[in-house]
Coordinates of C-alpha atoms in Angstrom, one line a residue:
X12 CA 45.6 -95.2 -4.4
X13 CA 46.1 -97.3 -1.4
X14 CA 43.1 -98.5 0.5
X15 CA 43.3 -96.0 3.4
X16 CA 43.1 -93.1 0.9
X17 CA 40.3 -94.7 -1.0
X18 CA 38.3 -95.3 2.2
X19 CA 38.8 -91.7 3.1
X20 CA 37.5 -90.6 -0.3
X21 CA 34.3 -92.8 -0.4
X22 CA 33.4 -94.6 2.8
X23 CA 33.4 -91.4 4.9
X24 CA 30.9 -89.9 2.4
X25 CA 28.8 -93.0 2.3
X26 CA 28.5 -92.9 6.1
X27 CA 27.0 -89.4 5.8
X28 CA 24.1 -90.5 3.6
X29 CA 20.7 -90.3 5.2
X30 CA 18.4 -90.8 2.3
X31 CA 19.1 -94.5 1.8
X32 CA 18.0 -96.9 4.5
X33 CA 20.7 -99.5 3.8
X34 CA 19.3 -102.4 5.8
X35 CA 16.0 -102.0 3.9
X36 CA 17.7 -102.6 0.5
X37 CA 16.7 -106.1 -0.7
X38 CA 18.8 -106.2 -3.8
X39 CA 21.8 -104.0 -4.9
X40 CA 24.2 -103.8 -7.9
X41 CA 27.8 -102.7 -7.3
X42 CA 29.0 -101.5 -10.7
X43 CA 32.8 -101.2 -11.2
X44 CA 33.0 -103.2 -8.0
X45 CA 36.8 -103.7 -8.2
X46 CA 38.1 -105.7 -5.3
X47 CA 34.8 -105.5 -3.4
X48 CA 35.6 -102.7 -0.9
X49 CA 32.2 -101.1 -1.4
X50 CA 30.4 -104.5 -1.5
X51 CA 31.9 -105.4 1.9
X52 CA 30.7 -102.0 3.3
X53 CA 27.2 -102.5 1.8
X54 CA 26.8 -105.9 3.4
X55 CA 28.0 -104.5 6.7
X56 CA 25.2 -101.9 6.5
X57 CA 22.6 -104.7 6.1
X58 CA 22.0 -104.8 2.3
X59 CA 20.4 -108.2 1.7
X60 CA 21.5 -109.3 -1.7
X61 CA 24.4 -107.9 -3.8
X62 CA 25.6 -108.4 -7.4
X63 CA 28.9 -107.0 -8.7
X64 CA 30.1 -106.1 -12.2
X65 CA 33.7 -105.2 -13.2
X66 CA 35.7 -105.3 -16.5
X67 CA 38.8 -106.8 -15.0
X68 CA 38.9 -110.6 -14.3
X69 CA 41.6 -110.1 -11.7
X70 CA 39.5 -107.7 -9.7
X71 CA 36.5 -110.1 -9.9
X72 CA 38.7 -112.9 -8.5
X73 CA 39.7 -110.7 -5.5
X74 CA 36.0 -109.6 -5.0
X75 CA 35.0 -113.3 -5.0
X76 CA 37.1 -113.9 -2.0
X77 CA 35.2 -111.3 0.1
X78 CA 32.1 -113.6 0.1
X79 CA 29.6 -110.8 -0.1
X80 CA 28.3 -111.1 -3.7
X81 CA 25.4 -113.2 -4.9
X82 CA 26.8 -113.1 -8.4
X83 CA 29.9 -111.4 -9.9
X84 CA 30.0 -110.7 -13.6
X85 CA 32.9 -109.6 -15.9
X86 CA 31.5 -106.8 -18.1
X87 CA 31.2 -103.1 -18.9
X88 CA 29.2 -101.1 -16.4
X89 CA 27.7 -99.1 -19.3
X90 CA 26.2 -102.2 -20.9
X91 CA 25.6 -104.8 -18.2
X92 CA 23.7 -108.1 -18.6
X93 CA 21.7 -107.3 -15.4
X94 CA 18.0 -107.6 -15.5
X95 CA 16.0 -104.4 -16.1
X96 CA 14.2 -102.7 -13.2
X97 CA 15.5 -105.2 -10.7
X98 CA 17.6 -103.3 -8.2
X99 CA 16.6 -101.2 -5.2
X100 CA 20.1 -99.7 -5.2
X101 CA 22.9 -99.2 -7.6
X102 CA 26.3 -98.0 -6.6
X103 CA 29.4 -96.7 -8.5
X104 CA 32.4 -95.5 -6.5
X105 CA 35.6 -93.8 -7.9
X106 CA 35.0 -95.0 -11.4
X107 CA 33.2 -92.2 -13.4
X108 CA 36.4 -90.4 -14.0
X109 CA 37.4 -93.1 -16.5
X110 CA 34.3 -92.3 -18.7
X111 CA 34.5 -89.7 -21.4
X112 CA 30.7 -89.3 -21.3
X113 CA 28.4 -89.8 -18.3
X114 CA 25.2 -90.3 -20.2
X115 CA 25.6 -94.0 -20.9
X116 CA 26.3 -94.7 -17.3
X117 CA 23.1 -92.9 -16.1
X118 CA 21.0 -94.6 -18.8
X119 CA 22.2 -98.0 -17.7
X120 CA 21.6 -97.3 -14.1
X121 CA 18.1 -96.1 -14.9
X122 CA 17.5 -99.3 -16.9
X123 CA 18.4 -101.7 -14.0
X124 CA 16.9 -99.6 -11.1
X125 CA 13.4 -100.3 -9.8
X126 CA 10.9 -97.5 -9.7
X127 CA 11.8 -95.3 -6.7
X128 CA 15.2 -97.1 -6.4
X129 CA 18.4 -95.3 -5.6
X130 CA 21.7 -94.6 -7.4
X131 CA 24.6 -93.7 -5.2
X132 CA 27.6 -92.4 -7.0
X133 CA 30.9 -91.4 -5.4
X134 CA 33.6 -89.8 -7.5
X135 CA 36.7 -87.7 -7.5
X136 CA 35.9 -84.0 -7.1
X137 CA 36.5 -82.0 -10.3
X138 CA 38.6 -79.6 -8.3
X139 CA 40.8 -82.5 -7.3
X140 CA 41.4 -83.6 -10.8
X141 CA 41.8 -80.1 -12.2
X142 CA 44.5 -79.5 -9.6
X143 CA 46.6 -82.0 -11.6
X144 CA 46.4 -84.8 -9.1
X145 CA 46.1 -87.9 -11.4
X146 CA 44.5 -91.2 -10.5
X147 CA 47.1 -94.0 -10.6
X148 CA 47.9 -97.5 -9.4
X149 CA 51.2 -99.2 -8.5
X150 CA 52.4 -102.3 -10.3
X151 CA 53.8 -105.2 -8.4
X152 CA 57.3 -103.8 -9.2
X153 CA 56.4 -100.6 -7.4
X154 CA 56.1 -98.6 -10.6
X155 CA 53.4 -96.0 -10.5
X156 CA 51.1 -96.0 -13.5
X157 CA 48.9 -93.0 -14.3
X158 CA 45.4 -93.7 -15.5
X159 CA 43.7 -91.4 -17.9
X160 CA 41.0 -89.4 -16.2
X161 CA 38.1 -87.3 -17.5
X162 CA 36.9 -84.2 -15.6
X163 CA 33.1 -84.1 -15.1
X164 CA 31.5 -81.0 -13.6
X165 CA 28.5 -81.4 -11.3
X166 CA 26.4 -80.0 -14.1
X167 CA 27.4 -82.9 -16.3
X168 CA 26.1 -85.3 -13.7
X169 CA 22.9 -83.4 -13.4
X170 CA 22.2 -83.2 -17.1
X171 CA 22.9 -86.9 -17.6
X172 CA 20.8 -87.9 -14.6
X173 CA 17.8 -85.8 -15.6
X174 CA 17.8 -87.1 -19.1
X175 CA 17.8 -90.6 -17.7
X176 CA 14.8 -89.9 -15.4
X177 CA 16.7 -89.6 -12.1
X178 CA 16.1 -86.9 -9.4
X179 CA 18.8 -85.7 -7.0
X180 CA 18.0 -86.5 -3.3
X181 CA 21.2 -85.8 -1.5
X182 CA 24.8 -84.7 -2.0
X183 CA 28.0 -84.4 0.0
X184 CA 31.5 -83.2 -0.7
X185 CA 34.6 -84.5 1.0
X186 CA 37.5 -82.3 2.0
X187 CA 41.1 -83.2 2.9
X188 CA 40.9 -82.4 6.6
X189 CA 43.1 -82.7 9.6
X190 CA 42.1 -86.4 10.2
X191 CA 43.2 -87.1 6.6
X192 CA 46.5 -85.3 7.1
X193 CA 47.1 -87.2 10.3
X194 CA 47.2 -90.4 8.2
X195 CA 48.8 -88.9 5.1
X196 CA 51.1 -85.9 6.1
X197 CA 52.4 -85.5 2.6
X198 CA 48.9 -84.3 1.5
X199 CA 49.1 -81.3 3.8
X200 CA 49.4 -78.9 0.9
X201 CA 45.9 -79.9 -0.1
X202 CA 44.3 -79.2 3.4
X203 CA 40.7 -78.1 3.2
X204 CA 40.5 -78.7 -0.5
X205 CA 37.7 -80.8 -2.0
X206 CA 38.7 -84.3 -3.0
X207 CA 35.5 -86.3 -3.6
X208 CA 31.7 -86.1 -3.8
X209 CA 28.7 -88.3 -3.2
X210 CA 25.3 -88.0 -4.9
X211 CA 22.1 -89.9 -4.2
X212 CA 19.7 -90.1 -7.2
X213 CA 16.3 -91.6 -7.2
X214 CA 14.5 -93.3 -10.1
X215 CA 11.3 -91.6 -10.9
X216 CA 8.1 -93.6 -10.8
X217 CA 7.5 -95.2 -14.2

């Protein structure tokens, strides 16, 4: 998806979050950081120090140009080399749909998050994916390539999080509204349908 659509899916929801006091976050990890969109937003909110992880070297190179990350690592967000219990905040945005199983993600987040630290996850709403709207990207040639997506119910997130020792603190769902349609008129048939969600989890005291 182009950046305007991605921003409507995740940044609008991140702006609603009240649980996390962003400018009090000393150290954050941006998993599946991609080109650094979320990293830029986090720094704009006042997050002090930020590390990023992504599997794709090309994405990491672009993220590096944003100048917001303390360190950027090429790696799997399910098995990072990040230090345990070292982050006040961990974020994952629009990436969980690529995972067949959520449990490894929540376990890794729990491993690297400090006691009482937060995990903010933004994803495609299951309704959106079940409606047959695939995630995709465009090659330089203009060719659209569909990416395999897995549908996760909210109960899947809850079960994986609880088993990892995380507690739900806040949740939001994003709808395709009139503001969205004003930017993307061809989405009008999806008006008032859910497209994304945001959950805020907190690490239980160890």
